[in-house]
C-alpha positions in Angstrom: 2.0 -66.4 -15.1 1.3 -64.3 -18.2 -2.1 -63.3 -16.7 -0.4 -62.4 -13.4 2.2 -60.2 -15.2 -0.6 -58.4 -17.0 -2.5 -57.9 -13.8 0.6 -56.6 -11.9 1.3 -54.3 -14.8 -2.2 -52.9 -14.7 -2.0 -52.4 -10.9 1.3 -50.7 -11.3 -0.2 -48.5 -14.0 -3.1 -47.5 -11.8 -0.7 -46.8 -9.0 1.4 -44.5 -11.2 -1.8 -42.8 -12.4 -3.1 -42.3 -8.9 0.3 -41.0 -7.8 0.2 -38.5 -10.6 -3.2 -37.3 -9.5 -2.1 -37.1 -5.9 1.0 -35.2 -6.8 -1.1 -32.3 -8.2 -1.7 -29.5 -5.8 -3.9 -26.4 -6.0 -2.5 -23.3 -4.3 -5.2 -20.8 -3.3 -4.1 -17.2 -3.6 -6.1 -14.1 -2.6 -5.4 -10.6 -4.0 -7.0 -7.6 -2.3 -5.6 -4.4 -4.0 -7.4 -5.1 -7.3 -8.0 -3.6 -10.6 -8.8 -5.3 -13.9 -5.4 -4.6 -15.6 -3.5 -5.6 -12.4 -5.4 -8.8 -12.1 -4.8 -9.7 -15.7 -1.1 -9.1 -15.3 -1.0 -11.3 -12.1 -2.8 -14.0 -14.0 -0.2 -13.8 -16.8 2.6 -14.3 -14.2 0.7 -17.2 -12.6 0.2 -18.8 -16.0 4.0 -18.6 -16.6 4.6 -20.2 -13.2 2.1 -23.0 -13.9 3.8 -23.7 -17.2 7.1 -24.0 -15.5 5.7 -26.2 -12.7 3.5 -28.9 -14.1 1.2 -30.4 -11.5 0.8 -27.1 -9.5 -2.3 -25.1 -10.2 -3.1 -21.7 -8.8 -6.6 -20.6 -7.8 -6.8 -16.8 -7.8 -9.4 -15.0 -5.7 -9.7 -11.3 -6.4 -11.5 -9.2 -3.7 -12.7 -5.7 -4.5 -10.4 -3.3 -2.6 -13.2 -1.2 -1.1 -14.6 -4.1 0.8 -11.4 -6.3 1.0 -10.7 -6.0 4.7 -14.2 -7.2 5.8 -14.5 -9.8 3.0 -11.1 -11.4 3.8 -11.7 -11.3 7.5 -15.0 -13.1 7.0 -13.3 -15.7 4.9 -10.7 -16.3 7.6 -13.3 -16.5 10.4 -15.2 -19.0 8.3 -12.1 -21.2 8.0 -11.7 -20.4 4.3 -8.1 -19.5 4.5 -5.9 -19.3 1.4 -2.3 -20.6 1.0 -1.1 -17.1 0.0 -2.6 -13.7 0.6 -1.7 -10.2 -0.6 -1.0 -8.5 2.7 -1.3 -4.7 3.1 1.1 -3.6 5.8 -1.7 -2.5 8.1 -3.3 -6.0 8.2 -0.1 -7.8 9.2 -0.5 -7.2 12.9 -3.9 -8.8 13.0 -3.0 -12.0 11.3 0.6 -12.4 12.5 -0.2 -11.7 16.2 -2.8 -14.4 16.1 -0.4 -17.0 14.9 -2.1 -17.3 11.5 0.9 -16.5 9.3 3.9 -18.7 8.4 7.4 -17.5 9.4 9.1 -17.1 6.0 12.6 -16.8 7.5 13.6 -20.5 7.0 12.4 -20.3 3.3 14.4 -17.1 2.7 17.5 -18.7 4.2 17.6 -21.1 1.2 16.4 -18.6 -1.4 19.1 -17.5 -3.8 17.3 -14.2 -4.6 17.5 -13.1 -1.0 21.1 -12.0 -1.8 19.8 -8.9 -3.7 16.7 -8.3 -1.6 16.8 -4.8 -0.2 17.0 -4.2 3.6 13.7 -2.4 3.6 11.9 -5.6 2.5 13.5 -7.6 5.3 12.7 -4.8 7.8 9.2 -4.1 6.8 8.1 -7.7 6.5 9.3 -8.5 10.0 7.6 -5.9 12.2 5.7 -8.4 14.3 7.9 -10.5 16.7 10.9 -9.9 14.4 9.7 -12.7 12.2 9.4 -12.5 8.4 5.7 -13.0 8.2 5.5 -11.2 4.8 7.8 -10.1 2.0 6.9 -6.8 0.4 6.6 -6.8 -3.4 7.1 -3.0 -3.5 6.7 0.4 -1.8 3.9 3.0 -2.2 5.5 6.4 -1.6 3.5 9.6 -1.7 4.7 12.5 -3.8 2.8 15.5 -5.4 1.4 15.3 -9.0 0.9 18.8 -10.4 -0.8 20.0 -13.6 1.5 22.4 -15.5 -1.2 23.8 -17.7 -3.5 24.7 -14.7 -0.6 26.2 -12.7 0.3 28.4 -15.7 -3.3 29.5 -16.1 -3.4 30.5 -12.5 -0.2 32.5 -12.9 2.0 29.9 -11.0 5.3 28.8 -12.3 6.0 25.7 -10.2 4.7 23.3 -7.5 4.3 24.4 -3.9 7.4 24.0 -1.7 5.6 24.5 1.6 2.3 23.6 3.2 1.3 27.3 3.1 2.0 27.5 -0.6 0.0 24.3 -1.2 -3.1 26.0 0.3 -2.5 29.4 -1.5 -1.8 27.7 -4.8 -5.1 25.7 -4.4 -7.0 29.0 -3.8 -5.6 30.5 -7.0 -6.4 27.5 -9.1 -9.8 27.1 -7.6 -10.6 30.6 -8.8 -10.6 29.3 -12.4 -14.3 28.4 -13.2 -14.9 24.7 -12.9 -11.4 23.9 -11.5 -10.1 22.9 -8.1 -6.7 23.0 -6.5 -6.6 19.7 -4.9 -7.9 16.1 -5.6 -8.8 15.3 -2.0 -9.4 11.7 -1.1 -12.1 11.3 1.5 -13.2 7.7 0.8 -11.6 4.3 0.8 -7.8 4.5 1.4 -7.9 8.1 2.6 -6.2 7.7 6.0 -2.5 7.5 4.9 -2.7 10.7 2.8 -4.7 12.5 5.4 -2.4 11.5 8.2 0.6 12.5 6.1 -0.6 16.1 6.0 -1.2 16.0 9.7 2.4 14.8 10.1 3.8 17.5 7.8 2.0 20.2 9.8 3.1 18.7 13.2 6.5 17.2 12.7 6.0 13.5 11.9 5.6 10.2 13.6 2.9 8.2 15.3 4.0 7.8 19.0 6.0 9.3 21.8 8.5 7.1 23.6 5.9 6.3 26.3 3.5 5.0 23.7 1.2 8.0 23.7 -0.1 8.9 20.2 0.9 12.2 18.6 -2.1 12.3 16.4 -4.0 14.8 18.5 -1.1 17.2 19.2 -1.7 20.9 18.2 0.1 20.8 14.9 -1.5 17.5 13.9 -5.0 18.9 14.5 -4.1 21.9 12.4 -3.2 19.7 9.5 -6.5 17.9 9.8 -8.4 21.2 10.0 -6.4 22.5 7.0 -7.9 19.7 4.9 -11.4 20.3 6.3 -11.1 24.0 5.5 -9.9 23.4 2.0 -12.9 21.1 1.4 -15.3 23.6 3.0 -14.0 26.5 1.0 -14.3 24.8 -2.4 -10.6 24.0 -3.0 -11.6 20.4 -3.7 -14.7 19.0 -5.5 -17.7 18.4 -3.2 -18.0 14.8 -4.1 -14.3 14.2 -3.1 -15.7 13.4 0.4 -16.3 9.9 -0.9 -13.5 9.7 -3.5 -11.1 6.7 -3.5 -8.1 6.0 -5.6 -9.7 5.8 -9.0 -11.8 9.0 -8.5 -8.8 11.1 -7.5 -6.7 9.9 -10.4 -9.6 10.6 -12.8 -10.0 14.0 -11.2 -6.4 14.8 -11.9 -6.0 13.5 -15.5 -9.3 15.0 -16.5 -8.1 18.4 -15.4 -10.7 18.8 -12.8 -8.2 19.5 -10.1 -4.5 20.5 -10.3 -2.8 18.6 -7.5 -2.8 15.0 -6.3 -0.7 13.3 -3.7 -0.3 9.7 -4.7 2.0 6.8 -5.1 3.7 5.6 -8.3 0.7 3.4 -9.1 -1.3 6.5 -10.0 1.3 7.3 -12.7 0.1 4.3 -14.8 -3.4 5.7 -15.4 -2.2 9.3 -15.6 0.5 8.7 -18.1 -2.0 7.0 -20.4 -4.3 10.1 -20.4 -1.9 13.0 -20.2 1.1 14.1 -22.1 4.3 13.9 -20.1 4.8 17.6 -21.0 1.6 18.6 -19.1 2.3 17.3 -15.6 5.2 16.5 -13.3 5.7 14.8 -9.9 7.3 16.9 -7.1 8.3 16.0 -3.6 5.7 16.6 -0.9 5.7 20.2 0.5 7.5 20.8 3.8 5.8 22.0 7.0 6.8 24.5 9.6 9.7 22.4 10.6 11.3 22.7 7.2 10.9 18.9 6.7 8.3 16.7 5.1 7.0 13.3 6.1 5.8 11.3 3.1 3.9 8.2 3.8 5.6 5.1 2.8 3.2 2.2 2.6 3.8 -1.3 1.3 2.1 -4.6 0.6 3.4 -8.1 -0.1 2.8 -11.8 -0.1 2.3 -13.8 3.0 1.6 -17.5 3.6 -1.0 -18.9 6.0 0.4 -21.2 8.6 -2.3 -23.8 8.1 -1.5 -24.2 4.4 -1.4 -27.8 3.2 0.8 -26.8 0.2 3.6 -24.8 1.8 6.4 -25.9 -0.5 4.4 -25.1 -3.6 3.1 -21.9 -2.1 6.6 -20.8 -1.4 7.7 -21.7 -4.9 5.0 -19.4 -6.3 5.9 -16.6 -3.9 9.6 -16.9 -4.7 8.9 -16.7 -8.4 6.7 -13.6 -8.1 9.3 -12.0 -5.8 12.3 -12.9 -8.0 14.2 -9.9 -9.5 12.8 -10.5 -13.0 9.1 -10.9 -12.0 9.3 -8.2 -9.3 10.7 -5.7 -11.7 7.9 -6.5 -14.2 5.3 -6.3 -11.4 6.7 -2.9 -10.2 6.4 -1.4 -13.6 2.9 -2.8 -14.1 1.3 -1.9 -10.8 3.3 1.2 -9.9 5.5 0.5 -6.9 9.1 1.0 -6.1 10.8 -2.5 -6.6 12.3 -4.5 -3.8 15.7 -5.7 -5.2 18.9 -3.6 -5.0 19.8 -2.1 -8.4 16.3 -2.1 -9.8 16.2 1.7 -9.7 18.8 1.7 -12.5 16.3 0.3 -14.9 15.5 2.8 -17.7 11.8 2.8 -16.7 12.6 4.5 -13.4 15.3 6.9 -14.7 12.8 9.4 -16.1 11.5 12.9 -15.2 8.3 11.4 -13.9 10.0 9.5 -11.1 12.2 12.4 -9.9 9.8 13.4 -7.1 9.8 10.0 -5.5 13.6 9.4 -5.8 14.3 12.9 -4.4 12.3 12.0 -1.3 14.1 8.7 -1.0 17.5 10.1 -1.5 17.3 13.3 0.7 16.9 12.0 4.2 17.7 15.4 5.7 14.6 16.9 4.3 12.2 14.0 3.8 11.5 11.4 6.5 9.5 8.4 5.5 6.6 7.5 7.9 5.4 3.9 7.8 2.2 2.7 9.5 2.6 0.9 12.9 2.0 -2.5 11.3 2.6 -4.4 14.6 -0.7 -3.2 16.0 -3.3 -5.9 15.9 -6.3 -3.7 15.3 -4.7 -1.2 12.9 -6.5 -2.6 9.8 -10.0 -2.0 11.0 -9.1 1.4 12.4 -7.4 2.6 9.1 -9.9 1.1 6.7 -13.2 1.7 8.6 -13.2 3.9 11.7 -10.8 6.6 10.5 -12.5 7.0 7.1 -15.9 7.5 8.6 -14.5 10.0 11.1 -12.6 11.9 8.5 -15.7 12.3 6.4 -17.6 13.6 9.5 -14.9 16.3 9.9 -15.0 17.3 6.2 -18.8 17.6 6.4 -18.6 19.7 9.6 -20.4 17.0 11.6 -17.5 16.6 14.1 -14.7 18.9 15.2 -11.2 18.0 14.1 -9.9 18.1 17.7 -12.6 15.8 19.0 -11.9 13.2 16.3 -8.1 13.5 16.8 -8.7 12.9 20.5 -10.7 9.8 19.7 -8.0 8.5 17.4 -5.3 9.2 19.9 -7.1 7.3 22.7 -7.4 4.3 20.5 -3.8 4.4 19.1 -2.3 5.0 22.6 -4.1 2.0 24.0 -3.0 -0.2 21.1 0.6 0.9 21.3 0.9 0.7 25.1 -0.8 -2.7 25.2 1.7 -3.9 22.6 4.6 -2.4 24.6 3.4 -4.2 27.7 3.3 -7.5 25.9 6.7 -7.0 24.3 8.8 -5.9 27.3 12.3 -7.2 27.0 
């Protein structure tokens, strides 16, 4: 009997041990808007989550942003899907429309922190089928950085208020040897900023009510041609044709060029390199309509529907999106946070954030334009096709009107196909 008791005890011990092993889960997470400091901060937040949730491990995969769209699509097509992915707004239509993302609505219904979640987060994360396929972790809103020293040297006493002044100020600053008016972005990630200037020149928006694209209308083409002329006339550095985020930010804080349209994430690198007395952030200049149309982009966390660890994946997402973690994240990566009341934090109540909050708080003058994230093929268009075409316009290889017509044809078909599928 004693031997039997020992044997049963050993078996029970093995069962408990096996159960402990089986209870462990590994949540695979992919980030796509990467930089070394950003990744390290995310790892810090993940480590804190793991410490508070024994038995749950997180495998973080960091994709280089310049190739992230193709690399992640290849992963998915090969069946190598993560539990959680960082989802730029323009990718959501592709993965949500194909049924690959989990509806987070039922999880949010039981989430205490949903009480303080801003309406924009709910709205922007549910643009496909009115289901919450993603929860944004913050907003990327364009405003205009300007170098006070270079403006003063050029005889200018403040930032441009209009699109015409933006061009004229660029000319005056570019007359200074070795200096340029504008840090143009012609490489990865260029579309939103480029399209913003097209919108400011034209009057805003993506589509007419019938689904036809406005991107090739006269004013819009003028905005595209304005950027091409600025580049051709030496108001931006020649190598700006291939510049991405890092190159434009470096161009600004090094004093190479005096103006940069960017989101709050650029402030992180610029504030480290420049005195707060030497630069400021102003609202985007207005166009002929007297209004401006800053691009408001966003990204967030989404869960794949085929995840085998949904409860643990949601637990991680809920932690990262909590008011405390989200505020820390927003400060670290440079986004406007998602929870109500976060703008009262001392970090955001500074001179450097005035331009963004002026745009946010003055709806009569500034209308936010968000990408049509419901379109299935938007990601490839924005991250691949449009960049190549924009560079061709800058280099004089294609006419602005011809390219705008190509874009309008594609966007019109995408929008009208979507409208036909979603008739009520």
